[in-house]
């Protein structure tokens, strides 16, 4: 099973529809970043009974990211692409969240290089309880 990272504007990726990253947001991001472009590759998905097409986002000419409804998704072991995703999130006033709720952040190393760290968001840091946090709390009992 694949593990996804989600560029979203909420603390929990399951709540992404509450404050979506829209296609217009992604269009603006792509226009502002010469390394990004809409890909010719796409995924057709059944959404609310109709088939919708979601294009991948190329980074340096290769498809790395996927805009899907209300977020940008990422699934790759490529560390430099993960760094790019976190930088994209900063530009979009968003965050990168893993399937298990951990948040990813950019870390600048002493030599000037960048890396990405992640941490589990504490329940008290979330502005409102999410469905996932409620389920986790239930099973922690």
mmCIF file of C-alpha atoms in Angstrom:
data_model
loop_
_atom_site.group_PDB
_atom_site.id
_atom_site.type_symbol
_atom_site.label_atom_id
_atom_site.label_comp_id
_atom_site.label_asym_id
_atom_site.label_seq_id
_atom_site.Cartn_x
_atom_site.Cartn_y
_atom_site.Cartn_z
ATOM 1 C CA UNK A 1 0.000 0.000 0.000
ATOM 2 C CA UNK A 2 1.317 3.439 -0.936
ATOM 3 C CA UNK A 3 2.013 6.142 1.629
ATOM 4 C CA UNK A 4 0.990 9.631 0.557
ATOM 5 C CA UNK A 5 1.980 13.100 1.644
ATOM 6 C CA UNK A 6 -0.612 15.821 1.243
ATOM 7 C CA UNK A 7 -0.063 19.539 0.634
ATOM 8 C CA UNK A 8 -3.101 21.045 2.378
ATOM 9 C CA UNK A 9 -4.274 24.154 4.207
ATOM 10 C CA UNK A 10 -5.606 22.279 7.238
ATOM 11 C CA UNK A 11 -3.903 20.476 10.124
ATOM 12 C CA UNK A 12 -5.366 17.161 8.964
ATOM 13 C CA UNK A 13 -5.368 16.150 5.319
ATOM 14 C CA UNK A 14 -8.814 14.564 5.739
ATOM 15 C CA UNK A 15 -10.174 18.093 6.255
ATOM 16 C CA UNK A 16 -8.573 19.507 3.091
ATOM 17 C CA UNK A 17 -11.939 20.279 1.486
ATOM 18 C CA UNK A 18 -12.619 22.813 4.263
ATOM 19 C CA UNK A 19 -9.883 25.130 2.898
ATOM 20 C CA UNK A 20 -8.984 23.668 -0.502
ATOM 21 C CA UNK A 21 -5.919 24.138 -2.647
ATOM 22 C CA UNK A 22 -7.749 24.969 -5.855
ATOM 23 C CA UNK A 23 -6.755 24.516 -9.468
ATOM 24 C CA UNK A 24 -6.451 28.319 -9.659
ATOM 25 C CA UNK A 25 -3.967 28.158 -6.749
ATOM 26 C CA UNK A 26 -1.940 25.537 -8.580
ATOM 27 C CA UNK A 27 -2.123 27.529 -11.828
ATOM 28 C CA UNK A 28 -0.690 30.556 -9.999
ATOM 29 C CA UNK A 29 2.018 28.419 -8.371
ATOM 30 C CA UNK A 30 3.046 26.998 -11.739
ATOM 31 C CA UNK A 31 3.147 30.458 -13.317
ATOM 32 C CA UNK A 32 5.422 31.674 -10.509
ATOM 33 C CA UNK A 33 7.843 28.719 -10.616
ATOM 34 C CA UNK A 34 9.810 27.933 -13.789
ATOM 35 C CA UNK A 35 10.584 24.406 -12.499
ATOM 36 C CA UNK A 36 6.881 23.456 -12.444
ATOM 37 C CA UNK A 37 4.395 22.809 -15.250
ATOM 38 C CA UNK A 38 1.191 20.927 -15.824
ATOM 39 C CA UNK A 39 2.005 17.435 -17.038
ATOM 40 C CA UNK A 40 0.556 15.732 -20.087
ATOM 41 C CA UNK A 41 0.007 12.779 -17.713
ATOM 42 C CA UNK A 42 -3.287 12.594 -15.862
ATOM 43 C CA UNK A 43 -5.525 10.377 -13.769
ATOM 44 C CA UNK A 44 -9.253 10.022 -14.423
ATOM 45 C CA UNK A 45 -11.192 9.550 -11.183
ATOM 46 C CA UNK A 46 -14.846 8.971 -10.395
ATOM 47 C CA UNK A 47 -15.987 11.928 -8.250
ATOM 48 C CA UNK A 48 -19.624 12.360 -7.220
ATOM 49 C CA UNK A 49 -20.806 10.045 -9.979
ATOM 50 C CA UNK A 50 -18.865 11.700 -12.775
ATOM 51 C CA UNK A 51 -15.405 11.111 -14.201
ATOM 52 C CA UNK A 52 -13.043 14.026 -13.628
ATOM 53 C CA UNK A 53 -9.528 14.411 -14.992
ATOM 54 C CA UNK A 54 -6.717 15.421 -12.650
ATOM 55 C CA UNK A 55 -3.376 16.267 -14.220
ATOM 56 C CA UNK A 56 -0.036 15.574 -12.648
ATOM 57 C CA UNK A 57 2.388 18.401 -11.998
ATOM 58 C CA UNK A 58 5.818 18.126 -13.587
ATOM 59 C CA UNK A 59 8.880 19.232 -11.690
ATOM 60 C CA UNK A 60 11.923 19.726 -13.907
ATOM 61 C CA UNK A 61 10.057 17.971 -16.724
ATOM 62 C CA UNK A 62 9.084 14.849 -14.737
ATOM 63 C CA UNK A 63 5.716 14.124 -13.095
ATOM 64 C CA UNK A 64 6.211 14.200 -9.310
ATOM 65 C CA UNK A 65 3.081 15.774 -7.853
ATOM 66 C CA UNK A 66 -0.648 15.307 -8.355
ATOM 67 C CA UNK A 67 -3.326 17.935 -7.848
ATOM 68 C CA UNK A 68 -6.440 16.114 -6.703
ATOM 69 C CA UNK A 69 -9.625 18.077 -5.879
ATOM 70 C CA UNK A 70 -8.471 20.062 -2.835
ATOM 71 C CA UNK A 71 -4.808 19.212 -2.330
ATOM 72 C CA UNK A 72 -1.522 18.303 -3.966
ATOM 73 C CA UNK A 73 -0.467 14.710 -3.344
ATOM 74 C CA UNK A 74 3.019 13.236 -3.390
ATOM 75 C CA UNK A 75 4.265 9.668 -3.197
ATOM 76 C CA UNK A 76 7.966 9.256 -3.857
ATOM 77 C CA UNK A 77 11.131 8.431 -1.917
ATOM 78 C CA UNK A 78 12.910 11.322 -3.697
ATOM 79 C CA UNK A 79 14.220 13.643 -0.923
ATOM 80 C CA UNK A 80 14.805 16.597 -3.263
ATOM 81 C CA UNK A 81 11.197 16.369 -4.518
ATOM 82 C CA UNK A 82 10.000 16.269 -0.897
ATOM 83 C CA UNK A 83 11.980 19.443 -0.216
ATOM 84 C CA UNK A 84 10.335 20.983 -3.294
ATOM 85 C CA UNK A 85 6.881 19.973 -1.999
ATOM 86 C CA UNK A 86 7.518 21.684 1.359
ATOM 87 C CA UNK A 87 8.680 24.817 -0.469
ATOM 88 C CA UNK A 88 5.530 24.694 -2.618
ATOM 89 C CA UNK A 89 3.478 24.471 0.586
ATOM 90 C CA UNK A 90 5.199 27.575 1.955
ATOM 91 C CA UNK A 91 4.345 29.460 -1.249
ATOM 92 C CA UNK A 92 0.695 28.365 -1.036
ATOM 93 C CA UNK A 93 0.381 29.133 2.691
ATOM 94 C CA UNK A 94 -0.153 25.425 3.285
ATOM 95 C CA UNK A 95 1.454 22.490 5.095
ATOM 96 C CA UNK A 96 2.632 19.008 4.171
ATOM 97 C CA UNK A 97 0.935 16.246 6.150
ATOM 98 C CA UNK A 98 1.500 12.488 5.960
ATOM 99 C CA UNK A 99 -1.224 9.849 5.905
ATOM 100 C CA UNK A 100 -0.658 9.286 9.636
ATOM 101 C CA UNK A 101 -0.967 12.996 10.486
ATOM 102 C CA UNK A 102 2.704 13.924 10.842
ATOM 103 C CA UNK A 103 3.699 17.393 9.611
ATOM 104 C CA UNK A 104 6.778 17.981 7.455
ATOM 105 C CA UNK A 105 8.940 21.111 7.637
ATOM 106 C CA UNK A 106 12.022 22.448 5.914
ATOM 107 C CA UNK A 107 15.243 22.453 7.933
ATOM 108 C CA UNK A 108 18.257 24.448 6.791
ATOM 109 C CA UNK A 109 21.495 22.642 7.571
ATOM 110 C CA UNK A 110 24.693 24.436 8.712
ATOM 111 C CA UNK A 111 26.260 23.910 5.277
ATOM 112 C CA UNK A 112 23.340 25.735 3.614
ATOM 113 C CA UNK A 113 21.650 22.617 2.251
ATOM 114 C CA UNK A 114 18.017 21.888 3.024
ATOM 115 C CA UNK A 115 16.469 18.824 4.572
ATOM 116 C CA UNK A 116 12.988 17.895 5.725
ATOM 117 C CA UNK A 117 11.984 16.872 9.222
ATOM 118 C CA UNK A 118 8.646 15.640 10.431
ATOM 119 C CA UNK A 119 6.783 15.479 13.710
ATOM 120 C CA UNK A 120 3.424 14.333 14.911
ATOM 121 C CA UNK A 121 1.118 17.278 15.546
ATOM 122 C CA UNK A 122 -0.025 17.248 19.168
ATOM 123 C CA UNK A 123 -3.762 17.205 19.817
ATOM 124 C CA UNK A 124 -3.535 20.578 21.590
ATOM 125 C CA UNK A 125 -1.969 22.176 18.485
ATOM 126 C CA UNK A 126 -4.934 21.365 16.271
ATOM 127 C CA UNK A 127 -7.463 24.188 16.140
ATOM 128 C CA UNK A 128 -10.429 21.823 16.083
ATOM 129 C CA UNK A 129 -10.660 18.060 16.489
ATOM 130 C CA UNK A 130 -10.756 16.244 13.168
ATOM 131 C CA UNK A 131 -12.408 12.973 12.280
ATOM 132 C CA UNK A 132 -9.019 11.238 12.217
ATOM 133 C CA UNK A 133 -8.004 12.699 15.581
ATOM 134 C CA UNK A 134 -11.332 11.600 17.086
ATOM 135 C CA UNK A 135 -10.795 8.061 15.768
ATOM 136 C CA UNK A 136 -7.224 8.029 17.113
ATOM 137 C CA UNK A 137 -8.425 9.276 20.505
ATOM 138 C CA UNK A 138 -11.064 6.569 20.625
ATOM 139 C CA UNK A 139 -8.528 3.805 19.989
ATOM 140 C CA UNK A 140 -6.043 5.230 22.507
ATOM 141 C CA UNK A 141 -8.503 4.466 25.330
#
